[in-house]
JSON list of C-alpha atoms in Angstrom, two decimals:
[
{"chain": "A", "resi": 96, "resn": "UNK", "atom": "CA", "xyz": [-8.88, -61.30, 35.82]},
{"chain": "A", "resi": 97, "resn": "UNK", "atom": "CA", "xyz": [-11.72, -59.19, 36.91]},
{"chain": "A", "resi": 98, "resn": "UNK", "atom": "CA", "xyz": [-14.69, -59.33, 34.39]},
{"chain": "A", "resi": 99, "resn": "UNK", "atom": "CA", "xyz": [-15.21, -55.73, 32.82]},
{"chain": "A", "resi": 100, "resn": "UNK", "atom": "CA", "xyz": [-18.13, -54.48, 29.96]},
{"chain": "A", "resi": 101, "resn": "UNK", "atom": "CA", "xyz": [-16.47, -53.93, 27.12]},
{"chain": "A", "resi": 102, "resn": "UNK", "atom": "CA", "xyz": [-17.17, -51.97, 23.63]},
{"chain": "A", "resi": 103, "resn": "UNK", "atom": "CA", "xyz": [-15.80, -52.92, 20.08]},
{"chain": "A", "resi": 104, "resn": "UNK", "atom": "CA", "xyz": [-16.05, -51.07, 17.45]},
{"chain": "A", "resi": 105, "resn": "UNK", "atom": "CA", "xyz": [-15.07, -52.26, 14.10]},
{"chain": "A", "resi": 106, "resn": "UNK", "atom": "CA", "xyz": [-13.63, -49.62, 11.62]},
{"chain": "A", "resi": 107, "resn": "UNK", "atom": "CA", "xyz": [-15.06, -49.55, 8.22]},
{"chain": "A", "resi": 108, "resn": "UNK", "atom": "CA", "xyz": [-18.06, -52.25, 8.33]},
{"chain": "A", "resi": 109, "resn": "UNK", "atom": "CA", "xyz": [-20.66, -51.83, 5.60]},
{"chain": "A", "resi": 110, "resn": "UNK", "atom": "CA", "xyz": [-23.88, -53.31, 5.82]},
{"chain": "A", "resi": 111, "resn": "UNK", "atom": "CA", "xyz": [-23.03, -55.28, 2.02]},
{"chain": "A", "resi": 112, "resn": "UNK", "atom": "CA", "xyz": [-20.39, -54.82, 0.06]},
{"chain": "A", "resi": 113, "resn": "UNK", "atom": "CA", "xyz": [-16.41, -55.83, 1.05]},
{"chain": "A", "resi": 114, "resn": "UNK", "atom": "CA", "xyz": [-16.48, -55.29, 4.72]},
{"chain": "A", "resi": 115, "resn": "UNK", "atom": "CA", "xyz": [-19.71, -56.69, 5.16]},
{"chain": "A", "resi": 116, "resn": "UNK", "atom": "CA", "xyz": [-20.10, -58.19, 9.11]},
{"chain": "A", "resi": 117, "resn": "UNK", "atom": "CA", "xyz": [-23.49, -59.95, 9.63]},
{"chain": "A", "resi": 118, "resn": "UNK", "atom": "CA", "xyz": [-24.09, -58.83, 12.84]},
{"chain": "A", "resi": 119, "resn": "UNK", "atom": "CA", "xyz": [-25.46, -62.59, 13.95]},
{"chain": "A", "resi": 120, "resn": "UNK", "atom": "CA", "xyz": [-22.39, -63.61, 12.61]},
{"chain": "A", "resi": 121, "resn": "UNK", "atom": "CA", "xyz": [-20.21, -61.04, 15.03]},
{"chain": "A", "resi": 122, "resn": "UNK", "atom": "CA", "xyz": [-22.58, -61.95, 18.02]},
{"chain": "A", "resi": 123, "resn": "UNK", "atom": "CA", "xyz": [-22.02, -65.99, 17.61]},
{"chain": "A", "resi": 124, "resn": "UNK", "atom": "CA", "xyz": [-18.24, -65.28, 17.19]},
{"chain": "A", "resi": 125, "resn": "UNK", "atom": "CA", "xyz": [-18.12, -63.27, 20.42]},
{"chain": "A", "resi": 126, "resn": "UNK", "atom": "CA", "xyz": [-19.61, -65.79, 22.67]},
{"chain": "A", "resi": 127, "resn": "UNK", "atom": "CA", "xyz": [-17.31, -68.56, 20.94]},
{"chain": "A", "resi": 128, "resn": "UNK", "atom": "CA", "xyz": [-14.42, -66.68, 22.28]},
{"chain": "A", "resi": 129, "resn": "UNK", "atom": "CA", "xyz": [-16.16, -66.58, 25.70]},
{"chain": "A", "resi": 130, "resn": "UNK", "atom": "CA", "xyz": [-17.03, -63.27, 25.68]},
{"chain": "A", "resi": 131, "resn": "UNK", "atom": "CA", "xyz": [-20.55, -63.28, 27.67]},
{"chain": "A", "resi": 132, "resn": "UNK", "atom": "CA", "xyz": [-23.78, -61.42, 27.27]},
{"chain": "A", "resi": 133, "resn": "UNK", "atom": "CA", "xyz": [-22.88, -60.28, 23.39]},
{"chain": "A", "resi": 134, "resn": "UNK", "atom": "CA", "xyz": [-24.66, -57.53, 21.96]},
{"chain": "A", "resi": 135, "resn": "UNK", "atom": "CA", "xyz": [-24.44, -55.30, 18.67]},
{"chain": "A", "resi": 136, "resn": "UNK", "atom": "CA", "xyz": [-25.82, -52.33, 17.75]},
{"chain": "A", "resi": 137, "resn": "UNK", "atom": "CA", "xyz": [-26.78, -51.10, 14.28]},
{"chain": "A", "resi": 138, "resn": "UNK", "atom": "CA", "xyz": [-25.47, -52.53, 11.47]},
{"chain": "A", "resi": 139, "resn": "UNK", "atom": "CA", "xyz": [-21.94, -51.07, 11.53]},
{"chain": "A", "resi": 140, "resn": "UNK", "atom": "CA", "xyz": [-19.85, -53.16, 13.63]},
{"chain": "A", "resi": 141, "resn": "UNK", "atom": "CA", "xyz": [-20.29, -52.09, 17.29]},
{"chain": "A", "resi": 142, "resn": "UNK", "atom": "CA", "xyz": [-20.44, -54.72, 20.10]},
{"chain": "A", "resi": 143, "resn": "UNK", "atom": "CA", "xyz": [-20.96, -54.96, 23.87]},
{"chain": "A", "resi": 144, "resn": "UNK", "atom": "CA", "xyz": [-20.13, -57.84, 25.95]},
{"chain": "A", "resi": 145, "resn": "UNK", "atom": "CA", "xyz": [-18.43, -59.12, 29.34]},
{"chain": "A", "resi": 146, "resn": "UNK", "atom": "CA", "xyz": [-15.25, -60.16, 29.04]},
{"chain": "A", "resi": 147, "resn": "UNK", "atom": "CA", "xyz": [-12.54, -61.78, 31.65]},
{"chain": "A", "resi": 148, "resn": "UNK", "atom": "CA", "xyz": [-9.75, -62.11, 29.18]},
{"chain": "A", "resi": 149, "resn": "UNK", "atom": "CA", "xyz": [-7.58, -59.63, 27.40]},
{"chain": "A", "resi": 150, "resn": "UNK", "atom": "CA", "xyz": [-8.60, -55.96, 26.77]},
{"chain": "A", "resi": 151, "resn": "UNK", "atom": "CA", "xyz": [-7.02, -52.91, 25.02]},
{"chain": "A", "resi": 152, "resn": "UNK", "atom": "CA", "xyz": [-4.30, -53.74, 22.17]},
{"chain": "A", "resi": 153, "resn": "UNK", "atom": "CA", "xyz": [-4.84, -57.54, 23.22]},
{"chain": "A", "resi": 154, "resn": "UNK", "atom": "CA", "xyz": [-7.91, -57.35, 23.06]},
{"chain": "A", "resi": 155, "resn": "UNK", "atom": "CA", "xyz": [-8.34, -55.85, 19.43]},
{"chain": "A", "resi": 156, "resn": "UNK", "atom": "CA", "xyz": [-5.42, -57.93, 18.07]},
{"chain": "A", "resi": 157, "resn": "UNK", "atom": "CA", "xyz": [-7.51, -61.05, 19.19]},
{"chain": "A", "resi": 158, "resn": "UNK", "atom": "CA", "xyz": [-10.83, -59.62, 17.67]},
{"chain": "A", "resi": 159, "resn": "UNK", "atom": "CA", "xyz": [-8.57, -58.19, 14.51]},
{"chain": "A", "resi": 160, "resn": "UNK", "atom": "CA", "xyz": [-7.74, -61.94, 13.92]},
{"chain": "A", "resi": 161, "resn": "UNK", "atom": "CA", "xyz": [-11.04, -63.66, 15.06]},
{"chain": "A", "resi": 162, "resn": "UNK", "atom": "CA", "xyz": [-12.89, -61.57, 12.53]},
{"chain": "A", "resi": 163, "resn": "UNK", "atom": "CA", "xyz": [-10.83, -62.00, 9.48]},
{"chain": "A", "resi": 164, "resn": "UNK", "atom": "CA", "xyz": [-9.71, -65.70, 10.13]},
{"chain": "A", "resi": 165, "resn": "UNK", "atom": "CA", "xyz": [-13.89, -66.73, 10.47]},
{"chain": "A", "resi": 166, "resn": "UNK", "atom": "CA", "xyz": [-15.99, -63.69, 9.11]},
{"chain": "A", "resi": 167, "resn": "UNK", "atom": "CA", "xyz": [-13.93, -62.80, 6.09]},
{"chain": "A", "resi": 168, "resn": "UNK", "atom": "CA", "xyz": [-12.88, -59.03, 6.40]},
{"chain": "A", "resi": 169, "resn": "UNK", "atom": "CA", "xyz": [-9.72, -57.53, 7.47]},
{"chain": "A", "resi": 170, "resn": "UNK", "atom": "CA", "xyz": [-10.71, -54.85, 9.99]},
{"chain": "A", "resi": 171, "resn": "UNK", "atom": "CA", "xyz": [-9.05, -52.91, 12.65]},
{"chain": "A", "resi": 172, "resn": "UNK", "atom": "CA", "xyz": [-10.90, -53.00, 15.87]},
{"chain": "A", "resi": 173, "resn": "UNK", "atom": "CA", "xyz": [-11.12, -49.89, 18.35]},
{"chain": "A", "resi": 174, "resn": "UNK", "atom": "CA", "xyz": [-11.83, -51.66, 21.93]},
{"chain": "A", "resi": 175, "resn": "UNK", "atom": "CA", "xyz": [-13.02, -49.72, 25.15]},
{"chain": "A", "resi": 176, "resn": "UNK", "atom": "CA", "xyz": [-14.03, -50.49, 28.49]},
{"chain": "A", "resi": 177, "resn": "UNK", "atom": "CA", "xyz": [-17.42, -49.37, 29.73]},
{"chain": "A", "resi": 178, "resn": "UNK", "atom": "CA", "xyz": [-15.68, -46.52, 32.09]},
{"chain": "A", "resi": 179, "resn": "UNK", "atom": "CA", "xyz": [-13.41, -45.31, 29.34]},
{"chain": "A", "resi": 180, "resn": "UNK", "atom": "CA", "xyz": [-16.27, -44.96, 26.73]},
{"chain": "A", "resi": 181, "resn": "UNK", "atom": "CA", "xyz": [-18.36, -43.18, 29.55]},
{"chain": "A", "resi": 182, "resn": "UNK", "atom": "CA", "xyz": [-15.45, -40.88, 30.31]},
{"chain": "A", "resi": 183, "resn": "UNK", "atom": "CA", "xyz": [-15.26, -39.82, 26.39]},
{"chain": "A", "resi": 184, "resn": "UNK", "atom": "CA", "xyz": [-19.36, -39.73, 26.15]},
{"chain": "A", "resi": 185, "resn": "UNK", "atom": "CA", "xyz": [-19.28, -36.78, 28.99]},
{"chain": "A", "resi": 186, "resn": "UNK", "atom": "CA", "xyz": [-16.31, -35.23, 27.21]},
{"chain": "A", "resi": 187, "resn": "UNK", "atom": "CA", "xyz": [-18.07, -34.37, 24.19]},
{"chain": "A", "resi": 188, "resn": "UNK", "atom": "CA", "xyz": [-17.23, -30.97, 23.89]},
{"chain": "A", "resi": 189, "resn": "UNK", "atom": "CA", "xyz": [-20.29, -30.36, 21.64]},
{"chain": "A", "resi": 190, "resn": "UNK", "atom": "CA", "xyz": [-23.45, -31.13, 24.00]},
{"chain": "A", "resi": 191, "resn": "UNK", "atom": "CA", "xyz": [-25.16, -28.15, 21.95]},
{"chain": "A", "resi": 192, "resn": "UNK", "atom": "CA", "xyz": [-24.81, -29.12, 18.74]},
{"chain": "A", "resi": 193, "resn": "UNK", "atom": "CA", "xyz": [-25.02, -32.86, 19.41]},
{"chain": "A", "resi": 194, "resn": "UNK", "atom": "CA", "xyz": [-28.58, -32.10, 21.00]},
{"chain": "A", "resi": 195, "resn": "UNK", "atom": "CA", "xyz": [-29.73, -30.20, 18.35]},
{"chain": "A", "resi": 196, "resn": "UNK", "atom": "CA", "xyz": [-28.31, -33.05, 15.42]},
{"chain": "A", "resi": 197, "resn": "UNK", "atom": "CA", "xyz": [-26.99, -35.59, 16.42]},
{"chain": "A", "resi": 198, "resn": "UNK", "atom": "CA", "xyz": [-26.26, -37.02, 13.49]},
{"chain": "A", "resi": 199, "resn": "UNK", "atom": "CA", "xyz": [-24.06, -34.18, 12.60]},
{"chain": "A", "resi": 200, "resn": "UNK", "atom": "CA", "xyz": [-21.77, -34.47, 15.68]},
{"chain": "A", "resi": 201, "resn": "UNK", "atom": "CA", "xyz": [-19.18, -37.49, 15.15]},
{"chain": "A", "resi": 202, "resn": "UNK", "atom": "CA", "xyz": [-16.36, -39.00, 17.31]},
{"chain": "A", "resi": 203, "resn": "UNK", "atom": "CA", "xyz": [-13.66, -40.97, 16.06]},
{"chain": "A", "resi": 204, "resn": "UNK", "atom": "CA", "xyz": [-11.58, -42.55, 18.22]},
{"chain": "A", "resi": 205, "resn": "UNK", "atom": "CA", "xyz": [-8.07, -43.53, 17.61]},
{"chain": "A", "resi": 206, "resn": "UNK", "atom": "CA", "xyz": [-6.37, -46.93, 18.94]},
{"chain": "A", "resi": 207, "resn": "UNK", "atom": "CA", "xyz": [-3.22, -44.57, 20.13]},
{"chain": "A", "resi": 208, "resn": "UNK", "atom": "CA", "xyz": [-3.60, -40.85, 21.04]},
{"chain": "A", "resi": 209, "resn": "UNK", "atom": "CA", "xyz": [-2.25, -38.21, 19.09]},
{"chain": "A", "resi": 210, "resn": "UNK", "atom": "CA", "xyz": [0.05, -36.10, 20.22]},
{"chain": "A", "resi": 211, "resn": "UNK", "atom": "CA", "xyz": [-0.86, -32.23, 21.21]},
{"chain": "A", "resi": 212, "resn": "UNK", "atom": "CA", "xyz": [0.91, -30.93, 18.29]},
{"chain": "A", "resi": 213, "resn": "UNK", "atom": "CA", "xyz": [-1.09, -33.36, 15.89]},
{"chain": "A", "resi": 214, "resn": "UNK", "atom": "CA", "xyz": [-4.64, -32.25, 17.58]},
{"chain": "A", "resi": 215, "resn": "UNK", "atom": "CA", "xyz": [-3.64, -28.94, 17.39]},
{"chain": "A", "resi": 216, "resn": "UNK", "atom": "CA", "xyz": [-2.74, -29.38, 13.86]},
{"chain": "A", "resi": 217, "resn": "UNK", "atom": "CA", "xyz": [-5.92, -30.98, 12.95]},
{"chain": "A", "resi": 218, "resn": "UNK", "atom": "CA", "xyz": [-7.87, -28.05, 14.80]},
{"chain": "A", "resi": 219, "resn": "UNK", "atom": "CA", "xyz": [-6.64, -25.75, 12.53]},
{"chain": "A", "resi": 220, "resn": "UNK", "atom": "CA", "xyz": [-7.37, -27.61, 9.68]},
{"chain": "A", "resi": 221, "resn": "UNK", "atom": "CA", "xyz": [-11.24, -27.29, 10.56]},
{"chain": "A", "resi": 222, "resn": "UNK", "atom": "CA", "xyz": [-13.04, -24.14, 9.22]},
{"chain": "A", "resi": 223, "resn": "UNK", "atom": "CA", "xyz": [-16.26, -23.16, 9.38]},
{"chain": "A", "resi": 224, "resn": "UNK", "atom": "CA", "xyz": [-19.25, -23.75, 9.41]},
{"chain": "A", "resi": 225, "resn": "UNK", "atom": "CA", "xyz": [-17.77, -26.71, 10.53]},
{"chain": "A", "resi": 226, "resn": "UNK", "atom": "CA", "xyz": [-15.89, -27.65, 14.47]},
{"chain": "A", "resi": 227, "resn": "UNK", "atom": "CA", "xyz": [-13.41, -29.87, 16.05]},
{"chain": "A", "resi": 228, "resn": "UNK", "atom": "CA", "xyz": [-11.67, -30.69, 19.09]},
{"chain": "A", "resi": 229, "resn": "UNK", "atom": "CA", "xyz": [-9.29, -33.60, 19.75]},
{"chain": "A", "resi": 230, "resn": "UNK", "atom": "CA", "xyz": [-9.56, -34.70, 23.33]},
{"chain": "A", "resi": 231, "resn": "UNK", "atom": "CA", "xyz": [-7.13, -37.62, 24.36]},
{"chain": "A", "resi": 232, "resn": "UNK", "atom": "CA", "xyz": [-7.55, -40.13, 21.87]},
{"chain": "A", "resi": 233, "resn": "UNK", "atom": "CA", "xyz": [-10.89, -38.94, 20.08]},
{"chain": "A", "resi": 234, "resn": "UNK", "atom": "CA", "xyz": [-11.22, -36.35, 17.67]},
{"chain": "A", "resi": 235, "resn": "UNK", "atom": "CA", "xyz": [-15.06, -35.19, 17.73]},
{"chain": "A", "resi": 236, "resn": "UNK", "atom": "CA", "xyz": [-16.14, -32.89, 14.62]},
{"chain": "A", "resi": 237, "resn": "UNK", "atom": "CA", "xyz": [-19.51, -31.04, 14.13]},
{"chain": "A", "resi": 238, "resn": "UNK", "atom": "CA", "xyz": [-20.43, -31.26, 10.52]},
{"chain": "A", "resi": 239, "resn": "UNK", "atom": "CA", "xyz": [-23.29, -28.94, 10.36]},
{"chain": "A", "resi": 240, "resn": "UNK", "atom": "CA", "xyz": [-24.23, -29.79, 6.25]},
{"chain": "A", "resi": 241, "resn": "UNK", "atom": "CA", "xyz": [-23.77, -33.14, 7.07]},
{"chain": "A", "resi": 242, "resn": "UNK", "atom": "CA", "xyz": [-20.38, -35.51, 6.84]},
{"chain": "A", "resi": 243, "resn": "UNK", "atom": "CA", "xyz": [-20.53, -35.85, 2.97]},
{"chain": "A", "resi": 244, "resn": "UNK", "atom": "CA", "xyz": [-20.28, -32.07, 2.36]},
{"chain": "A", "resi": 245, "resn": "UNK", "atom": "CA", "xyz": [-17.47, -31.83, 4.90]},
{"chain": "A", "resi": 246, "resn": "UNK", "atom": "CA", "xyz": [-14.72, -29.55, 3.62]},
{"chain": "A", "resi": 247, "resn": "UNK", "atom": "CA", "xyz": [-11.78, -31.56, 5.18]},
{"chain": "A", "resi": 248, "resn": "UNK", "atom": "CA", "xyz": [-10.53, -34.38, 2.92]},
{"chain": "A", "resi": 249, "resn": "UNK", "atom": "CA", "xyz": [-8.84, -37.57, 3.76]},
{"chain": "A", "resi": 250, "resn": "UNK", "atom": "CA", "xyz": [-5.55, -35.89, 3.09]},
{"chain": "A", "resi": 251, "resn": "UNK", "atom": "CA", "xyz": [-6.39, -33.20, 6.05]},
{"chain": "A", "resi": 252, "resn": "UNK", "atom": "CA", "xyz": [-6.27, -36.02, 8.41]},
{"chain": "A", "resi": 253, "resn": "UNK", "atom": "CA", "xyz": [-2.91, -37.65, 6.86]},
{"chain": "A", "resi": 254, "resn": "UNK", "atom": "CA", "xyz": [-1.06, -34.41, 6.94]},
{"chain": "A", "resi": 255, "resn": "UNK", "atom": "CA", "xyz": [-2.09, -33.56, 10.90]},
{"chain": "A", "resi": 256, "resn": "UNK", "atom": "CA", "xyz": [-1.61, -37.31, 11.98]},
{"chain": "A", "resi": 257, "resn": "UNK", "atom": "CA", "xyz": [0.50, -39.23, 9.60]},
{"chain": "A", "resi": 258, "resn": "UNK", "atom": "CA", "xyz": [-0.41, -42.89, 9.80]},
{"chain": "A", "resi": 259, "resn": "UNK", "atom": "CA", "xyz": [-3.37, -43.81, 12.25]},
{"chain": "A", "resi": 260, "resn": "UNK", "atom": "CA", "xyz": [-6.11, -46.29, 12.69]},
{"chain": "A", "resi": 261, "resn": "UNK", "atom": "CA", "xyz": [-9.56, -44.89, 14.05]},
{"chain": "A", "resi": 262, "resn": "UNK", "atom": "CA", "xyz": [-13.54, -45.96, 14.15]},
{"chain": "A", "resi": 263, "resn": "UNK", "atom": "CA", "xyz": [-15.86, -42.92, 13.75]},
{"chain": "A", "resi": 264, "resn": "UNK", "atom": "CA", "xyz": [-19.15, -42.97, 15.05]},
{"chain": "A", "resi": 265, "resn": "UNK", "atom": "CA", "xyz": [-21.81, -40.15, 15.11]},
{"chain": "A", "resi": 266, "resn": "UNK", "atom": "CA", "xyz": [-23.51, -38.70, 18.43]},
{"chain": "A", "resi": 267, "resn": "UNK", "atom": "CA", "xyz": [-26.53, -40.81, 17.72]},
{"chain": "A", "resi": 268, "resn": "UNK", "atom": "CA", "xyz": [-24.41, -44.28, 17.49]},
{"chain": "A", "resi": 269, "resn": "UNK", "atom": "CA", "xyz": [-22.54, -43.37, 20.72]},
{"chain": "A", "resi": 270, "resn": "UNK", "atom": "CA", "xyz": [-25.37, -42.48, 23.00]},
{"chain": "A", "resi": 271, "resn": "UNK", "atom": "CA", "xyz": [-26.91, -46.25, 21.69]},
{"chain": "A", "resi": 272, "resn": "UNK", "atom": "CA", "xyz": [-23.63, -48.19, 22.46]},
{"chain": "A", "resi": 273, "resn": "UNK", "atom": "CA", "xyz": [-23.24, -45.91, 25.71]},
{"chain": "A", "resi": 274, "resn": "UNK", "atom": "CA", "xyz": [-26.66, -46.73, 26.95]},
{"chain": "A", "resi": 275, "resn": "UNK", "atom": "CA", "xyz": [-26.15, -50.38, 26.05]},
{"chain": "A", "resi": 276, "resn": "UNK", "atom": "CA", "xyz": [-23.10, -50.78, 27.77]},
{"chain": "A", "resi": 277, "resn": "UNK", "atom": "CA", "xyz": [-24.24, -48.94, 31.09]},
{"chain": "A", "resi": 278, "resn": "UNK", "atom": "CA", "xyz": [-27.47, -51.34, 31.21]},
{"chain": "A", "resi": 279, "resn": "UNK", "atom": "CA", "xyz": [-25.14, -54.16, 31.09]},
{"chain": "A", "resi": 280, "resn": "UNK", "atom": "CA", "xyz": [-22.25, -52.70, 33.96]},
{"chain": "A", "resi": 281, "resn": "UNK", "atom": "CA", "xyz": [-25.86, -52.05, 35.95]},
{"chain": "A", "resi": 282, "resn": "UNK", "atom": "CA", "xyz": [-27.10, -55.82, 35.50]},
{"chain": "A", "resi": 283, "resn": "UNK", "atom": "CA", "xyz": [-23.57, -56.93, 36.42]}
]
């Protein structure tokens, strides 16, 4: 199998607390799975790394397992290649916004795409101040008061998806992990 860059991102990871994941911890477990060249980013679960073995749904099953079975947490896992991640970084359909606060502007990206009629029913959902599109499998919001005063609830995202598993991460976070994985598809 052809070795491809690819990007992790685990769903839910606090830095203490429950879902705590020391990111030494995530790094070591990464490159005892062979995964080469390990990085992380932040302190909320996002990795970069070669990888010759599995990716997609394989992929985050094995990392689902790895985690839980040696770190502690149960977690879902949201894997992309380097090419995939790059295609939804130019997608953002908020370059504006995620210029002027980056913070502000967050993607969450689903392990399975929604259907049309679920991103369309999440789009209406969304009133101002606030903004989102669903593109594929991300949903990208503009939360202009910040996250934490966002007027959509929990149940908003239930009733337009039903059952789904996603890791958000704001404009800020994905330019970092983009960057990072782009140096490492360059050093190849």
């Amino acid at each position: 199998m052809a070795e491809t860059v690819q990007i992790a991102l685990l769903r839910g990871v606090m830095p203490t607390g429950r879902n705590r994941v020391p990111m030494a911890e995530l790094r070591v477990l990464l490159s005892r799975l062979g995964f080469g060249d390990v990085r992380t980013l932040l302190a909320t679960g996002n990795a970069v790394f070669r990888s010759h073995g599995p990716v997609g749904a394989k992929l985050e099953a094995l990392l689902e397992r790895a985690i839980a079975d040696e770190i502690g947490p149960t977690l879902d896992v949201v894997v992309r290649d380097a090419d995939a991640f790059a295609r939804i970084v130019a997608a953002n359909p908020f370059p504006e916004e995620s210029a002027a606060m980056p913070s502000r502007v967050q993607a969450t990206l689903f392990k399975t795409p929604p259907t049309p009629e679920q991103g369309r029913a999440f789009e209406a959902l969304v009133r101002p101040p606030e903004k989102g599109k669903v593109i594929g499998d991300v949903v990208w919001l503009v939360h202009p008061d910040g996250v934490s005063a966002s007027a959509l609830r929990a149940s908003d995202w239930t009733s337009a998806f039903g059952k789904f598993v996603g890791a958000a991460r704001n404009w800020n976070t994905l330019s970092k992990i983009h960057a990072a994985a782009q140096e490492l598809a360059r050093a190849g």
